[in-house]
Coordinates of C-alpha atoms in Angstrom, one line a residue:
M1 CA -25.0 -0.1 10.7
E2 CA -21.8 -2.0 10.1
Y3 CA -22.4 -1.9 6.4
L4 CA -22.4 1.9 6.6
L5 CA -19.5 2.3 9.2
L6 CA -17.0 -0.2 7.4
P7 CA -16.9 1.6 4.0
F8 CA -17.0 4.9 5.8
L9 CA -13.8 4.2 7.9
S10 CA -12.2 2.4 4.9
F11 CA -12.5 5.7 3.0
F12 CA -10.1 7.3 5.4
V13 CA -7.7 4.6 5.4
G14 CA -7.7 4.7 1.7
I15 CA -6.9 8.5 1.7
I16 CA -3.9 7.7 4.2
V17 CA -2.6 4.9 1.9
G18 CA -2.7 7.3 -1.1
L19 CA -1.3 10.1 0.8
T20 CA 1.6 8.6 2.7
G21 CA 2.2 5.1 1.3
I22 CA 1.8 3.6 4.7
G23 CA 0.1 0.2 4.3
G24 CA -3.8 -0.2 4.8
A25 CA -3.5 -3.5 6.5
S26 CA -1.8 -1.8 9.6
L27 CA -4.9 0.1 10.0
I28 CA -7.8 -2.0 8.3
T29 CA -6.9 -5.5 9.9
P30 CA -6.9 -4.2 13.5
M31 CA -10.0 -2.2 12.6
L32 CA -11.7 -5.4 11.6
I33 CA -10.6 -7.2 14.8
F34 CA -11.3 -4.5 17.4
V35 CA -14.2 -2.6 15.9
F36 CA -16.1 -5.3 14.2
Q37 CA -14.9 -8.4 16.1
V38 CA -13.8 -10.4 13.1
P39 CA -11.5 -13.4 13.8
P40 CA -7.8 -12.7 12.8
S41 CA -7.6 -15.2 10.3
I42 CA -10.8 -14.0 8.5
A43 CA -9.6 -10.4 8.9
V44 CA -6.1 -10.9 7.6
S45 CA -7.3 -12.7 4.3
S46 CA -10.2 -10.4 3.8
D47 CA -8.0 -7.5 4.1
V48 CA -5.4 -9.0 1.6
V49 CA -8.0 -9.3 -0.9
A50 CA -9.5 -5.8 -0.3
A51 CA -6.2 -4.1 -0.2
T52 CA -5.3 -5.4 -3.6
L53 CA -7.7 -3.5 -5.4
M54 CA -6.9 -0.4 -3.4
K55 CA -3.4 -0.6 -4.3
I56 CA -3.9 -1.3 -8.1
V57 CA -6.1 1.8 -8.1
G58 CA -3.3 3.8 -6.5
S59 CA -0.5 2.4 -8.6
V60 CA -2.4 3.4 -11.7
K61 CA -2.9 6.9 -10.4
H62 CA 1.0 7.2 -9.6
W63 CA 1.8 5.7 -13.0
E64 CA -0.1 8.4 -14.7
Q65 CA 1.6 11.1 -12.6
K66 CA 5.0 9.4 -13.2
T67 CA 5.8 9.2 -9.6
L68 CA 7.3 5.6 -9.5
D69 CA 10.5 3.9 -10.1
T70 CA 9.4 0.8 -12.4
E71 CA 13.0 -0.9 -12.2
V72 CA 12.8 -1.0 -8.3
V73 CA 9.2 -2.2 -8.4
K74 CA 10.3 -5.1 -10.9
W75 CA 13.4 -6.3 -9.0
L76 CA 11.7 -6.2 -5.5
A77 CA 8.6 -8.1 -7.0
F78 CA 10.9 -11.0 -8.4
G79 CA 11.5 -11.8 -4.6
S80 CA 8.5 -10.6 -2.8
V81 CA 6.0 -12.5 -4.8
P82 CA 7.5 -16.1 -4.1
G83 CA 8.2 -15.0 -0.6
S84 CA 4.6 -14.1 0.0
L85 CA 3.4 -17.5 -1.5
F86 CA 5.8 -19.2 0.9
G87 CA 4.3 -17.3 3.7
V88 CA 0.8 -18.3 2.7
G89 CA 2.0 -21.8 2.4
I90 CA 3.0 -21.7 6.1
L91 CA -0.5 -20.8 6.9
H92 CA -1.8 -23.6 4.9
F93 CA 0.4 -25.9 7.0
L94 CA -0.9 -24.5 10.2
K95 CA -4.4 -24.8 9.3
R96 CA -4.1 -28.2 8.0
T97 CA -2.2 -29.9 10.9
G98 CA -4.8 -28.2 13.3
E99 CA -2.5 -28.3 16.2
Y100 CA -2.0 -24.7 16.7
N101 CA -4.6 -21.8 17.1
L102 CA -4.3 -20.0 13.9
D103 CA -6.1 -16.8 15.2
N104 CA -4.0 -16.7 18.1
I105 CA -0.9 -16.9 16.1
L106 CA -1.8 -14.4 13.6
L107 CA -3.0 -12.0 16.3
R108 CA 0.5 -12.0 17.9
L109 CA 2.3 -11.8 14.6
L110 CA 0.2 -8.8 13.5
G111 CA 1.0 -7.0 16.7
V112 CA 4.8 -7.8 16.5
M113 CA 5.0 -7.0 12.9
I114 CA 3.2 -3.5 13.2
L115 CA 5.1 -2.7 16.3
L116 CA 8.4 -3.3 14.5
V117 CA 7.5 -1.7 11.3
T118 CA 6.1 1.5 13.2
L119 CA 8.9 1.6 15.7
L120 CA 11.7 1.7 13.0
A121 CA 9.7 4.3 10.9
L122 CA 9.0 6.5 13.9
V123 CA 12.6 6.4 15.1
Q124 CA 13.8 7.6 11.7
L125 CA 11.0 10.1 11.3
L126 CA 11.9 11.7 14.9
L127 CA 15.6 11.7 13.9
L128 CA 14.9 13.7 10.6
T129 CA 12.5 16.1 12.4
F130 CA 14.5 16.9 15.5
F131 CA 18.0 16.0 14.8
P132 CA 18.5 17.0 11.1
K133 CA 22.2 17.2 11.4
F134 CA 22.6 13.8 13.1
H135 CA 23.6 11.3 10.4
L136 CA 23.2 7.7 11.0
P137 CA 25.6 5.5 9.0
E138 CA 24.1 5.1 5.6
L139 CA 23.0 1.8 4.1
P140 CA 24.8 1.1 0.8
K141 CA 22.8 2.4 -2.2
L142 CA 21.8 -0.7 -4.3
D143 CA 22.6 -0.3 -8.0
L144 CA 20.1 -2.3 -10.1
E145 CA 22.4 -2.3 -13.0
T146 CA 24.7 -4.8 -11.3
N147 CA 24.0 -8.4 -10.3
F148 CA 24.8 -7.9 -6.5
G149 CA 22.3 -5.0 -6.4
R150 CA 19.7 -7.2 -8.0
C151 CA 20.4 -10.2 -5.9
V152 CA 20.3 -8.0 -2.7
T153 CA 17.0 -6.5 -3.7
I154 CA 15.4 -9.9 -4.6
T155 CA 16.5 -11.3 -1.3
L156 CA 15.0 -8.4 0.8
G157 CA 11.7 -8.6 -1.3
A158 CA 11.5 -12.4 -0.6
I159 CA 12.0 -11.9 3.3
L160 CA 9.6 -9.1 3.7
G161 CA 7.2 -10.9 1.1
C162 CA 7.0 -13.8 3.2
L163 CA 6.2 -11.7 6.3
V164 CA 3.2 -10.0 4.1
G165 CA 2.1 -13.5 3.1
L166 CA 1.7 -14.4 6.7
T167 CA 0.3 -11.3 8.3
S168 CA -0.8 -9.0 5.4
V169 CA 1.2 -6.1 7.2
S170 CA 4.3 -4.3 5.7
S171 CA 3.4 -4.4 2.0
G172 CA 3.9 -0.8 2.3
S173 CA 5.5 0.3 5.4
M174 CA 8.4 -2.1 5.8
F175 CA 9.2 -1.9 2.0
A176 CA 9.1 1.9 2.4
L177 CA 11.9 1.7 4.8
V178 CA 13.9 -0.4 2.2
L179 CA 13.0 2.1 -0.6
I180 CA 14.6 4.9 1.6
G181 CA 17.5 3.2 2.9
F182 CA 18.7 1.4 -0.1
F183 CA 17.4 3.3 -3.0
R184 CA 17.2 7.0 -1.8
L185 CA 14.0 7.8 -3.5
D186 CA 12.4 11.2 -3.0
A187 CA 9.2 11.5 -1.1
R188 CA 6.8 11.5 -4.1
K189 CA 8.5 8.7 -6.1
L190 CA 8.7 6.9 -2.7
V191 CA 4.9 6.7 -2.3
G192 CA 4.2 5.7 -5.9
T193 CA 6.9 2.9 -6.0
D194 CA 5.8 1.7 -2.6
I195 CA 2.2 1.4 -3.6
S196 CA 3.0 0.0 -7.3
H197 CA 5.0 -2.8 -5.7
A198 CA 2.4 -3.6 -3.0
A199 CA -0.1 -3.8 -5.8
I200 CA 1.8 -6.6 -7.6
L201 CA 2.8 -8.3 -4.3
L202 CA -0.8 -8.4 -3.0
L203 CA -2.4 -9.5 -6.1
F204 CA -0.3 -12.9 -5.8
T205 CA -0.9 -12.9 -2.0
A206 CA -4.6 -12.5 -2.4
L207 CA -4.8 -15.6 -4.7
G208 CA -3.0 -17.5 -2.0
H209 CA -5.4 -16.4 0.7
L210 CA -8.5 -17.2 -1.4
S211 CA -7.1 -20.9 -1.7
L212 CA -7.1 -20.8 2.4
G213 CA -11.1 -20.4 2.3
T214 CA -10.8 -17.6 5.1
V215 CA -12.0 -14.7 2.9
D216 CA -15.2 -12.9 3.9
W217 CA -16.6 -11.1 0.7
S218 CA -19.2 -9.3 3.0
L219 CA -16.2 -7.5 4.4
V220 CA -14.2 -7.2 1.3
I221 CA -17.0 -5.3 -0.8
P222 CA -17.8 -2.6 1.8
I223 CA -13.8 -2.0 2.2
W224 CA -13.6 -1.6 -1.5
L225 CA -16.5 0.9 -1.6
G226 CA -14.8 3.1 0.9
S227 CA -11.0 2.6 0.2
V228 CA -10.9 2.9 -3.6
P229 CA -12.1 6.3 -3.8
G230 CA -10.3 7.2 -0.6
V231 CA -6.9 6.1 -2.1
L232 CA -7.6 8.3 -5.4
V233 CA -8.1 11.3 -3.2
G234 CA -5.1 10.5 -1.1
A235 CA -2.8 9.9 -4.2
K236 CA -4.0 13.4 -5.6
I237 CA -3.2 15.3 -2.2
C238 CA 0.1 13.5 -2.0
Q239 CA 1.6 16.0 -4.6
V240 CA 1.0 19.1 -2.1
A241 CA 0.5 17.7 1.4
P242 CA 3.2 17.8 4.2
Q243 CA 4.5 14.2 4.8
R244 CA 6.2 14.3 8.1
P245 CA 3.3 15.6 10.5
L246 CA 0.9 13.2 8.9
R247 CA 3.3 10.2 9.2
F248 CA 4.1 11.1 12.8
I249 CA 0.3 11.1 13.9
I250 CA -0.3 7.7 12.0
Y251 CA 2.8 6.2 13.4
S252 CA 1.6 7.2 17.0
I253 CA -1.6 5.5 16.4
L254 CA -0.2 2.5 15.1
M255 CA 2.1 2.2 18.1
M256 CA -1.0 1.8 20.3
V257 CA -2.6 -0.5 18.0
S258 CA 0.2 -2.9 17.8
W259 CA 0.5 -2.9 21.6
K260 CA -3.1 -3.7 22.0
L261 CA -2.8 -6.6 19.4
V262 CA 0.2 -8.1 21.2
H263 CA -1.5 -8.1 24.4
Q264 CA -4.7 -9.5 23.4
V265 CA -3.1 -13.1 23.4

């Protein structure tokens, strides 16, 4: 039953990822924990490996459609890849010492990360929808032709990459906020750039999590079977679908999920 349900649910998550750019980890990891009763450490690692293929497939599709900014992807990855490996290194340290309950730590980290990402994105979405004339002070637009712009981009990538290495969350959602705030990308290039950068970031993060020994391939393969065709469908629909209503529904769901995760500990 579970082997039928997991790819079925993963298919819909894949559609959401391809359609909105919202990270699959924010949905799949809690799904593994709550629906399939998977320990958080195994859920995080298995989801990182599963999400890697999903993001790569999505990035290829957006590359073909020319809906991504390669310069932004490159400079963010220069920071996020080493940052994520540092985050995985912290997990190695916690696992090796044995002084801390890794599952409890990850459960709380997941909840806090999803709550933070969702809250920021939801506030921004509500302001844009209901108060279109209300303008918050804009963040400075980063110019990747300058050393300052590149250094800030690499630094942002490193900080968020570390959080991805620790929790698997925000490879899409938090980086999407950076792309909106600092690069002013339009909706369709935003999704493609977000997914393409996440593909690079998760490829290296997945290698780190494989070294932890907490990847369960009996979870990874069914997720692949559902999410890969789902992300292809979502990337195609992205060209015509209204983004704001979809994002509002998904963010509302994520708020409930994060609250549940935080109060599990």
